[in-house]
Amino acid sequence: MSLLYRTVESMSSAYGYGSPTRPDAPAHNMPADGSGPKPLDQLPRLARDTTAENPWPVTVLSQKFHDSVARWPEAWVGGQIVEINMRRPTSGYITLRDNFEEISLPVMGFRAFVSKAREFRQGDRVVIHGKPDIWMKATRLSFVADDIRRVGTGDLKAQIDELRKKLKGEGLFDAENKVPLPEFPACIGLICAPQARAEGDVITNVNLRWPVVQFKIVHAHVQGAQCPSDVINAIQLLDQDPQVDVIIVARGGGSFEDLIGFSDEGVVRAAAACLTPLVSAVGHEDDWTLIDLAADLRASTPTDAAKRVVPDVREQCQLIASARAQMHMRVSARIDNEIRLIEGYANRPSLTRPLTMLEPHQRFLDDARQRMERGLTRIVDDAGLNVEKLHASLTALSPQSTLNRGYAVVQGEDGRVLDDAQNIAPGDELTLTLKHGVVVSRATVIGGRRQGKTI
């Protein structure tokens, strides 16, 4: 018997079913007013014996279901995985769908089964070995598995994979085709199901982060036959609206078949052709559809999409406050630096004692004047000495000095100095320049025999 069965059995004992009573004590501490559970021997043994006055408690009926199912044999079951959750190491869950009919079976397993099932994904065809069991708390039938084997890839997954390869070859998923999201969107276009939880998640989280944003919501079928056409029309409608800054396609989690509409070729092409930035928020983190590859951004959940399309107003306020603080610090530092420069200029001797600026020039002028005086004095002295020398030479060589010694200069009538008596004829007028004065005479005798007569 499984651990689940033993736990429930102990619970039934606590209610007075399935355990013997002590003869010396009241039946299972039943209250005196008879409002407690009845002993097992006072209950109908068979279902046909129950009445409105004497019914079976839910625990008894659930226990009988469990006992009946526990006698069922083990079996191999084949189908296609539409949901799988193997996040916990101790337990895991799978929803197995029939390969041909819309009938599903919940499957659960524990440690050994979880380690085997981790390699499987949605869409895989498998066979699972296990045994039916009743979960007593909810009287829910499940299939407890202990082995899983791959049979093949599901038809839907194979078709989607072929479509993915085709569209990828056309370049619809290329990174250069992605449009960056606006940093501060003013209007968000939202595509979701009417009254869906995804709508509330997106609007609530966006308003918490960026309250000034507006929404334009287009409701569409997000599963079933109408899903592709509705989503295509909604994308095109919002893409043509000039007020919409970004589009979010949102849907909560679901089975592989529930999300198949978002892998439709028309939906993928509409998402790739959308000029407005488009965010895909379909399913949960483990779910995937082809619209995720064509969208400009893939969000793991609608809540994650809301957090990624708008900034956080608190973070922006912190950034602004930090930027203002840095600006204030830089401006203050610049002002302080300029003040220090001005104070340095004001404390310079050139401003506190302006005359000190003239001292080097004054010293230069004084030195130049002294050098000029010394130079001019030396030049004058040298010139004086030269004049004295020339004067002495002139004096020594001057005719006057000869006259001073008693000589006379004889000049003819034409003023020429006569130095030869042969050039003088008797009767010529002669001018004699003496040391003091001039004598004019006429020659009477030539040759020195007689002295000239003075006129």
Short mmCIF file of C-alpha atoms in Angstrom, two decimals:
data_model
loop_
_atom_site.label_atom_id
_atom_site.label_comp_id
_atom_site.label_asym_id
_atom_site.label_seq_id
_atom_site.Cartn_x
_atom_site.Cartn_y
_atom_site.Cartn_z
CA MET A 1 0.00 0.00 0.00
CA SER A 2 1.34 3.43 -0.90
CA LEU A 3 2.37 6.11 1.57
CA LEU A 4 -0.60 8.20 0.48
CA TYR A 5 -2.96 5.37 1.32
CA ARG A 6 -1.42 4.82 4.76
CA THR A 7 -1.69 8.49 5.59
CA VAL A 8 -5.35 8.60 4.69
CA GLU A 9 -5.99 5.41 6.63
CA SER A 10 -4.60 6.99 9.75
CA MET A 11 -6.88 10.00 9.15
CA SER A 12 -9.91 7.67 8.95
CA SER A 13 -8.88 6.09 12.24
CA ALA A 14 -8.93 9.52 13.82
CA TYR A 15 -12.54 9.88 12.70
CA GLY A 16 -13.42 6.47 14.23
CA TYR A 17 -13.31 4.36 11.07
CA GLY A 18 -10.99 1.42 10.66
CA SER A 19 -9.70 1.05 14.24
CA PRO A 20 -11.13 -1.01 17.12
CA THR A 21 -12.74 0.67 20.08
CA ARG A 22 -11.86 0.08 23.69
CA PRO A 23 -14.70 -1.43 25.70
CA ASP A 24 -13.86 0.66 28.73
CA ALA A 25 -13.98 3.99 26.88
CA PRO A 26 -16.60 5.87 24.82
CA ALA A 27 -16.44 5.03 21.14
CA HIS A 28 -13.58 7.15 19.84
CA ASN A 29 -14.16 9.90 22.39
CA MET A 30 -17.52 10.58 20.82
CA PRO A 31 -19.16 13.61 22.44
CA ALA A 32 -22.06 12.95 24.74
CA ASP A 33 -24.47 14.73 22.43
CA GLY A 34 -23.74 12.23 19.64
CA SER A 35 -22.48 14.90 17.23
CA GLY A 36 -19.12 13.14 16.57
CA PRO A 37 -18.32 10.49 13.94
CA LYS A 38 -19.98 7.11 14.30
CA PRO A 39 -18.03 3.93 14.87
CA LEU A 40 -17.35 1.87 11.77
CA ASP A 41 -19.60 -0.98 12.96
CA GLN A 42 -22.57 1.39 13.06
CA LEU A 43 -22.15 2.44 9.41
CA PRO A 44 -23.70 0.62 6.42
CA ARG A 45 -21.35 -2.08 5.12
CA LEU A 46 -22.42 -1.76 1.48
CA ALA A 47 -23.32 1.22 -0.67
CA ARG A 48 -26.84 -0.07 -1.24
CA ASP A 49 -27.43 -0.04 2.52
CA THR A 50 -26.78 3.72 2.87
CA THR A 51 -29.72 6.04 3.46
CA ALA A 52 -30.27 9.75 3.87
CA GLU A 53 -30.39 9.21 7.63
CA ASN A 54 -27.37 6.92 7.73
CA PRO A 55 -24.94 8.00 4.93
CA TRP A 56 -21.31 7.24 4.45
CA PRO A 57 -18.87 10.04 5.36
CA VAL A 58 -16.76 11.28 2.46
CA THR A 59 -13.70 9.66 4.02
CA VAL A 60 -15.29 6.23 3.92
CA LEU A 61 -16.39 6.58 0.31
CA SER A 62 -12.99 7.92 -0.73
CA GLN A 63 -11.32 5.07 1.13
CA LYS A 64 -13.48 2.50 -0.66
CA PHE A 65 -12.64 4.11 -4.02
CA HIS A 66 -8.99 3.91 -3.10
CA ASP A 67 -9.25 0.29 -2.06
CA SER A 68 -11.00 -0.61 -5.30
CA VAL A 69 -8.49 1.24 -7.51
CA ALA A 70 -5.60 -0.27 -5.54
CA ARG A 71 -6.67 -3.68 -6.85
CA TRP A 72 -6.39 -2.54 -10.47
CA PRO A 73 -3.40 -3.97 -12.34
CA GLU A 74 -0.36 -2.06 -13.57
CA ALA A 75 -0.36 -1.04 -17.24
CA TRP A 76 1.57 0.62 -20.05
CA VAL A 77 -0.18 3.72 -21.40
CA GLY A 78 0.74 5.45 -24.67
CA GLY A 79 0.06 9.07 -25.65
CA GLN A 80 1.50 12.50 -26.29
CA ILE A 81 2.87 14.88 -23.63
CA VAL A 82 0.90 18.13 -23.60
CA GLU A 83 2.10 19.39 -20.20
CA ILE A 84 5.14 18.46 -18.17
CA ASN A 85 6.52 19.78 -14.89
CA MET A 86 9.66 18.18 -13.52
CA ARG A 87 11.02 21.12 -11.55
CA ARG A 88 11.03 19.36 -8.18
CA PRO A 89 13.50 16.51 -7.67
CA THR A 90 11.04 14.51 -5.56
CA SER A 91 7.85 14.65 -7.65
CA GLY A 92 6.70 15.52 -11.14
CA TYR A 93 3.53 15.82 -13.19
CA ILE A 94 2.61 15.07 -16.79
CA THR A 95 -0.60 15.51 -18.73
CA LEU A 96 -0.80 12.72 -21.30
CA ARG A 97 -3.20 13.13 -24.22
CA ASP A 98 -4.52 10.36 -26.39
CA ASN A 99 -2.92 10.23 -29.82
CA PHE A 100 -6.28 10.37 -31.60
CA GLU A 101 -8.97 11.62 -29.20
CA GLU A 102 -9.30 14.73 -27.01
CA ILE A 103 -8.89 12.72 -23.83
CA SER A 104 -6.16 13.42 -21.27
CA LEU A 105 -4.79 11.58 -18.27
CA PRO A 106 -2.95 13.14 -15.31
CA VAL A 107 0.27 11.30 -14.50
CA MET A 108 2.42 11.77 -11.43
CA GLY A 109 5.70 10.19 -10.43
CA PHE A 110 8.42 10.37 -7.83
CA ARG A 111 12.20 10.42 -7.66
CA ALA A 112 13.18 7.63 -10.06
CA PHE A 113 10.48 8.61 -12.53
CA VAL A 114 11.41 12.32 -12.33
CA SER A 115 15.05 11.60 -13.19
CA LYS A 116 13.91 9.70 -16.32
CA ALA A 117 11.26 12.21 -17.39
CA ARG A 118 13.50 15.33 -17.27
CA GLU A 119 14.68 14.77 -20.85
CA PHE A 120 11.15 14.85 -22.30
CA ARG A 121 9.34 17.91 -23.65
CA GLN A 122 5.88 18.94 -24.78
CA GLY A 123 4.80 17.13 -27.93
CA ASP A 124 6.84 13.98 -27.31
CA ARG A 125 5.12 10.66 -27.89
CA VAL A 126 5.77 8.31 -24.98
CA VAL A 127 4.66 5.14 -23.26
CA ILE A 128 4.41 5.25 -19.47
CA HIS A 129 4.26 2.35 -17.04
CA GLY A 130 2.44 2.72 -13.77
CA LYS A 131 -0.59 1.97 -11.66
CA PRO A 132 -3.85 3.90 -11.08
CA ASP A 133 -4.29 5.50 -7.68
CA ILE A 134 -6.80 7.68 -5.83
CA TRP A 135 -5.60 10.85 -4.15
CA MET A 136 -7.67 10.67 -1.00
CA LYS A 137 -7.76 14.38 -0.15
CA ALA A 138 -9.62 15.23 -3.34
CA THR A 139 -10.80 11.73 -4.31
CA ARG A 140 -9.00 12.31 -7.58
CA LEU A 141 -7.91 9.53 -9.88
CA SER A 142 -4.35 9.70 -11.17
CA PHE A 143 -1.80 7.41 -12.75
CA VAL A 144 1.32 6.92 -10.61
CA ALA A 145 4.15 6.17 -13.03
CA ASP A 146 7.47 4.49 -12.45
CA ASP A 147 8.86 4.31 -16.01
CA ILE A 148 8.68 6.36 -19.22
CA ARG A 149 9.99 5.65 -22.71
CA ARG A 150 10.06 7.65 -25.89
CA VAL A 151 8.05 6.41 -28.87
CA GLY A 152 8.54 9.29 -31.26
CA THR A 153 8.04 12.99 -31.77
CA GLY A 154 4.43 14.13 -31.79
CA ASP A 155 2.85 15.04 -35.09
CA LEU A 156 2.04 18.60 -34.00
CA LYS A 157 5.53 19.21 -32.74
CA ALA A 158 6.99 17.83 -35.97
CA GLN A 159 4.78 20.11 -38.05
CA ILE A 160 5.69 23.13 -35.96
CA ASP A 161 9.36 22.27 -36.20
CA GLU A 162 9.12 22.04 -39.99
CA LEU A 163 7.34 25.39 -40.08
CA ARG A 164 10.01 26.87 -37.84
CA LYS A 165 12.76 25.75 -40.21
CA LYS A 166 10.87 27.15 -43.18
CA LEU A 167 10.26 30.56 -41.63
CA LYS A 168 13.79 30.73 -40.30
CA GLY A 169 15.11 30.11 -43.80
CA GLU A 170 13.05 33.10 -44.98
CA GLY A 171 14.76 35.31 -42.39
CA LEU A 172 11.66 36.01 -40.27
CA PHE A 173 13.55 35.25 -37.07
CA ASP A 174 16.78 37.15 -37.88
CA ALA A 175 18.09 39.40 -35.14
CA GLU A 176 18.61 42.35 -37.51
CA ASN A 177 14.85 42.46 -38.08
CA LYS A 178 14.12 43.01 -34.40
CA VAL A 179 12.88 46.47 -33.44
CA PRO A 180 14.09 47.88 -30.09
CA LEU A 181 11.43 48.69 -27.53
CA PRO A 182 10.79 52.36 -26.71
CA GLU A 183 12.32 53.40 -23.42
CA PHE A 184 9.31 55.42 -22.24
CA PRO A 185 6.14 54.21 -24.01
CA ALA A 186 3.08 56.44 -23.70
CA CYS A 187 0.54 53.94 -25.08
CA ILE A 188 0.61 50.13 -24.98
CA GLY A 189 -1.47 47.94 -27.25
CA LEU A 190 -2.60 44.77 -25.47
CA ILE A 191 -3.95 41.65 -27.20
CA CYS A 192 -5.54 39.14 -24.83
CA ALA A 193 -8.69 37.19 -24.10
CA PRO A 194 -11.66 39.08 -22.60
CA GLN A 195 -11.61 39.10 -18.79
CA ALA A 196 -8.40 37.11 -18.85
CA ARG A 197 -6.03 37.03 -15.91
CA ALA A 198 -3.20 37.98 -18.26
CA GLU A 199 -4.94 41.30 -18.94
CA GLY A 200 -5.10 42.13 -15.25
CA ASP A 201 -1.49 41.05 -14.69
CA VAL A 202 -0.19 43.30 -17.46
CA ILE A 203 -2.28 46.36 -16.55
CA THR A 204 -1.63 46.05 -12.81
CA ASN A 205 2.12 45.62 -13.11
CA VAL A 206 2.46 48.36 -15.74
CA ASN A 207 0.51 50.82 -13.58
CA LEU A 208 2.64 49.95 -10.58
CA ARG A 209 5.83 50.67 -12.52
CA TRP A 210 4.78 53.50 -14.89
CA PRO A 211 1.34 54.93 -14.00
CA VAL A 212 1.19 57.51 -16.83
CA VAL A 213 0.94 54.90 -19.59
CA GLN A 214 -2.30 54.35 -21.50
CA PHE A 215 -3.71 51.11 -22.90
CA LYS A 216 -5.50 50.17 -26.08
CA ILE A 217 -6.87 46.67 -25.53
CA VAL A 218 -8.05 44.36 -28.31
CA HIS A 219 -9.78 41.20 -27.11
CA ALA A 220 -9.27 38.06 -29.17
CA HIS A 221 -9.64 34.30 -28.94
CA VAL A 222 -6.37 32.93 -27.58
CA GLN A 223 -7.09 29.28 -28.29
CA GLY A 224 -9.18 27.28 -30.67
CA ALA A 225 -9.93 27.67 -34.35
CA GLN A 226 -10.59 31.42 -34.14
CA CYS A 227 -7.34 32.19 -32.39
CA PRO A 228 -5.05 32.72 -35.44
CA SER A 229 -7.40 35.03 -37.35
CA ASP A 230 -8.29 37.07 -34.25
CA VAL A 231 -4.63 37.52 -33.27
CA ILE A 232 -3.62 38.48 -36.83
CA ASN A 233 -6.39 41.10 -37.06
CA ALA A 234 -5.51 42.47 -33.62
CA ILE A 235 -1.82 42.82 -34.48
CA GLN A 236 -2.58 44.59 -37.75
CA LEU A 237 -5.14 46.88 -36.08
CA LEU A 238 -2.76 48.02 -33.35
CA ASP A 239 0.17 48.26 -35.77
CA GLN A 240 -1.79 50.78 -37.85
CA ASP A 241 -2.58 52.93 -34.81
CA PRO A 242 0.02 55.76 -34.65
CA GLN A 243 -0.56 56.25 -30.90
CA VAL A 244 0.52 52.72 -29.98
CA ASP A 245 4.21 52.58 -29.04
CA VAL A 246 4.49 48.86 -28.25
CA ILE A 247 2.23 45.81 -28.60
CA ILE A 248 1.94 42.96 -26.07
CA VAL A 249 0.40 39.64 -27.04
CA ALA A 250 -0.50 38.05 -23.70
CA ARG A 251 -1.93 34.71 -22.69
CA GLY A 252 -1.62 32.60 -19.56
CA GLY A 253 -0.26 29.11 -19.45
CA GLY A 254 -1.94 26.14 -21.04
CA SER A 255 -1.43 22.82 -22.70
CA PHE A 256 0.55 22.37 -25.87
CA GLU A 257 -2.67 22.21 -27.87
CA ASP A 258 -4.09 25.32 -26.17
CA LEU A 259 -1.11 27.39 -27.33
CA ILE A 260 -0.95 25.94 -30.85
CA GLY A 261 -2.72 28.96 -32.35
CA PHE A 262 0.31 31.13 -31.61
CA SER A 263 2.45 28.86 -33.79
CA ASP A 264 0.18 29.41 -36.80
CA GLU A 265 2.07 30.56 -39.89
CA GLY A 266 -0.22 33.56 -40.41
CA VAL A 267 0.27 34.70 -36.82
CA VAL A 268 4.05 34.37 -37.11
CA ARG A 269 4.14 36.32 -40.39
CA ALA A 270 1.92 39.05 -38.94
CA ALA A 271 4.23 39.36 -35.92
CA ALA A 272 7.32 39.51 -38.15
CA ALA A 273 5.74 42.14 -40.44
CA CYS A 274 4.62 44.33 -37.53
CA LEU A 275 6.47 47.65 -37.61
CA THR A 276 5.52 48.51 -34.02
CA PRO A 277 7.71 46.74 -31.44
CA LEU A 278 5.93 43.53 -30.45
CA VAL A 279 6.36 41.55 -27.21
CA SER A 280 5.27 37.93 -26.96
CA ALA A 281 4.02 36.88 -23.51
CA VAL A 282 2.32 33.58 -24.26
CA GLY A 283 2.21 30.84 -21.65
CA HIS A 284 4.72 30.31 -18.88
CA GLU A 285 8.49 30.17 -18.89
CA ASP A 286 8.64 26.55 -20.11
CA ASP A 287 6.07 27.06 -22.87
CA TRP A 288 7.17 28.01 -26.37
CA THR A 289 5.43 29.03 -29.58
CA LEU A 290 6.67 30.30 -32.93
CA ILE A 291 5.42 33.82 -32.23
CA ASP A 292 8.14 34.00 -29.58
CA LEU A 293 10.77 33.71 -32.33
CA ALA A 294 9.16 36.33 -34.57
CA ALA A 295 8.45 38.86 -31.81
CA ASP A 296 10.91 41.65 -31.06
CA LEU A 297 11.05 40.45 -27.43
CA ARG A 298 9.93 37.26 -25.73
CA ALA A 299 8.68 37.56 -22.14
CA SER A 300 8.34 34.47 -19.98
CA THR A 301 4.95 35.53 -18.58
CA PRO A 302 2.49 38.44 -18.98
CA THR A 303 3.82 39.85 -15.71
CA ASP A 304 7.35 39.68 -17.06
CA ALA A 305 6.20 41.49 -20.21
CA ALA A 306 4.77 44.33 -18.12
CA LYS A 307 8.07 44.68 -16.29
CA ARG A 308 10.10 44.75 -19.49
CA VAL A 309 8.11 47.19 -21.63
CA VAL A 310 8.01 50.06 -19.12
CA PRO A 311 10.64 51.40 -16.74
CA ASP A 312 10.21 51.47 -12.99
CA VAL A 313 9.21 54.96 -11.88
CA ARG A 314 11.09 54.49 -8.61
CA GLU A 315 14.26 53.49 -10.43
CA GLN A 316 13.87 56.45 -12.79
CA CYS A 317 13.42 58.79 -9.83
CA GLN A 318 16.55 57.34 -8.28
CA LEU A 319 18.43 57.80 -11.56
CA ILE A 320 17.23 61.40 -11.79
CA ALA A 321 18.17 62.06 -8.17
CA SER A 322 21.58 60.48 -8.76
CA ALA A 323 22.08 62.50 -11.95
CA ARG A 324 21.07 65.71 -10.18
CA ALA A 325 23.45 64.92 -7.33
CA GLN A 326 26.27 64.33 -9.81
CA MET A 327 25.42 67.54 -11.65
CA HIS A 328 25.34 69.47 -8.37
CA MET A 329 28.64 67.91 -7.33
CA ARG A 330 30.29 68.74 -10.67
CA VAL A 331 28.94 72.29 -10.75
CA SER A 332 29.95 72.83 -7.12
CA ALA A 333 33.41 71.47 -7.82
CA ARG A 334 33.72 73.75 -10.85
CA ILE A 335 32.59 76.78 -8.85
CA ASP A 336 34.94 75.92 -5.99
CA ASN A 337 37.80 75.57 -8.45
CA GLU A 338 37.00 78.95 -10.02
CA ILE A 339 36.76 80.52 -6.57
CA ARG A 340 40.18 79.12 -5.69
CA LEU A 341 41.59 80.52 -8.93
CA ILE A 342 40.07 83.96 -8.25
CA GLU A 343 41.38 83.92 -4.70
CA GLY A 344 44.79 82.95 -6.03
CA TYR A 345 44.71 85.83 -8.49
CA ALA A 346 43.48 88.24 -5.81
CA ASN A 347 46.28 87.24 -3.44
CA ARG A 348 49.01 87.66 -5.99
CA PRO A 349 51.52 90.46 -5.23
CA SER A 350 50.74 92.00 -8.62
CA LEU A 351 47.26 92.90 -7.33
CA THR A 352 47.98 93.43 -3.64
CA ARG A 353 51.10 95.55 -4.46
CA PRO A 354 50.80 96.69 -8.06
CA LEU A 355 54.04 98.72 -7.96
CA THR A 356 56.00 95.52 -7.61
CA MET A 357 55.22 94.86 -11.27
CA LEU A 358 57.22 98.02 -12.19
CA GLU A 359 60.24 97.20 -10.06
CA PRO A 360 61.95 94.96 -12.64
CA HIS A 361 61.35 97.52 -15.35
CA GLN A 362 62.55 100.35 -13.08
CA ARG A 363 65.72 98.41 -12.30
CA PHE A 364 66.18 97.81 -16.01
CA LEU A 365 65.81 101.53 -16.75
CA ASP A 366 68.17 102.50 -13.92
CA ASP A 367 70.76 100.05 -15.10
CA ALA A 368 70.33 101.21 -18.70
CA ARG A 369 70.66 104.84 -17.68
CA GLN A 370 73.79 104.11 -15.70
CA ARG A 371 75.24 102.14 -18.55
CA MET A 372 74.35 104.97 -20.95
CA GLU A 373 75.91 107.61 -18.68
CA ARG A 374 79.07 105.58 -18.33
CA GLY A 375 79.18 104.98 -22.07
CA LEU A 376 78.55 108.62 -22.97
CA THR A 377 81.11 109.78 -20.43
CA ARG A 378 83.67 107.43 -21.88
CA ILE A 379 82.83 108.60 -25.42
CA VAL A 380 83.10 112.29 -24.43
CA ASP A 381 86.37 111.70 -22.62
CA ASP A 382 87.78 109.84 -25.59
CA ALA A 383 86.58 112.60 -27.95
CA GLY A 384 88.10 115.29 -25.69
CA LEU A 385 91.41 113.51 -25.65
CA ASN A 386 91.27 113.15 -29.41
CA VAL A 387 90.46 116.85 -29.81
CA GLU A 388 93.34 117.80 -27.55
CA LYS A 389 95.66 115.61 -29.57
CA LEU A 390 94.42 117.09 -32.83
CA HIS A 391 94.68 120.58 -31.39
CA ALA A 392 98.23 119.98 -30.31
CA SER A 393 99.09 118.56 -33.71
CA LEU A 394 97.34 121.44 -35.44
CA THR A 395 99.03 123.93 -33.25
CA ALA A 396 102.39 122.39 -33.88
CA LEU A 397 101.84 122.28 -37.63
CA SER A 398 99.94 125.58 -37.93
CA PRO A 399 101.54 128.44 -40.02
CA GLN A 400 100.75 130.71 -37.15
CA SER A 401 103.28 129.00 -35.00
CA THR A 402 105.85 129.67 -37.71
CA LEU A 403 104.81 133.28 -37.81
CA ASN A 404 105.10 133.39 -34.08
CA ARG A 405 108.71 132.52 -34.42
CA GLY A 406 109.34 135.66 -36.63
CA TYR A 407 108.56 134.37 -40.06
CA ALA A 408 106.17 136.03 -42.54
CA VAL A 409 103.95 134.71 -45.32
CA VAL A 410 104.31 136.50 -48.66
CA GLN A 411 101.38 136.49 -50.99
CA GLY A 412 101.13 137.87 -54.46
CA GLU A 413 98.41 140.09 -55.87
CA ASP A 414 96.39 137.02 -56.71
CA GLY A 415 96.64 135.78 -53.12
CA ARG A 416 98.98 132.92 -53.86
CA VAL A 417 101.74 132.31 -51.39
CA LEU A 418 105.13 133.12 -52.94
CA ASP A 419 108.02 130.90 -52.04
CA ASP A 420 110.42 131.72 -54.90
CA ALA A 421 111.83 135.17 -55.62
CA GLN A 422 111.98 134.40 -59.32
CA ASN A 423 108.22 134.48 -59.39
CA ILE A 424 108.24 138.10 -58.28
CA ALA A 425 108.82 140.97 -60.67
CA PRO A 426 109.89 144.47 -59.61
CA GLY A 427 106.93 146.59 -58.83
CA ASP A 428 104.71 143.62 -57.84
CA GLU A 429 102.50 144.26 -54.87
CA LEU A 430 103.21 141.92 -52.06
CA THR A 431 101.18 141.13 -48.93
CA LEU A 432 103.18 140.08 -45.91
CA THR A 433 101.38 138.36 -43.08
CA LEU A 434 103.26 138.67 -39.80
CA LYS A 435 102.66 137.39 -36.31
CA HIS A 436 100.64 140.44 -35.62
CA GLY A 437 99.11 142.29 -38.56
CA VAL A 438 99.56 142.43 -42.35
CA VAL A 439 101.98 144.59 -44.36
CA VAL A 440 101.44 145.48 -48.05
CA SER A 441 104.62 146.42 -49.96
CA ARG A 442 105.97 146.69 -53.51
CA ALA A 443 108.98 144.80 -54.75
CA THR A 444 111.82 147.01 -56.01
CA VAL A 445 114.79 144.76 -56.11
CA ILE A 446 114.72 141.07 -56.92
CA GLY A 447 117.38 138.67 -55.74
CA GLY A 448 117.84 140.00 -52.24
CA ARG A 449 120.23 142.87 -53.06
CA ARG A 450 117.90 145.47 -51.70
CA GLN A 451 115.05 145.37 -49.28
CA GLY A 452 111.56 145.88 -50.55
CA LYS A 453 110.00 149.22 -49.97
CA THR A 454 107.04 149.31 -47.77
CA ILE A 455 104.09 151.13 -49.18
#
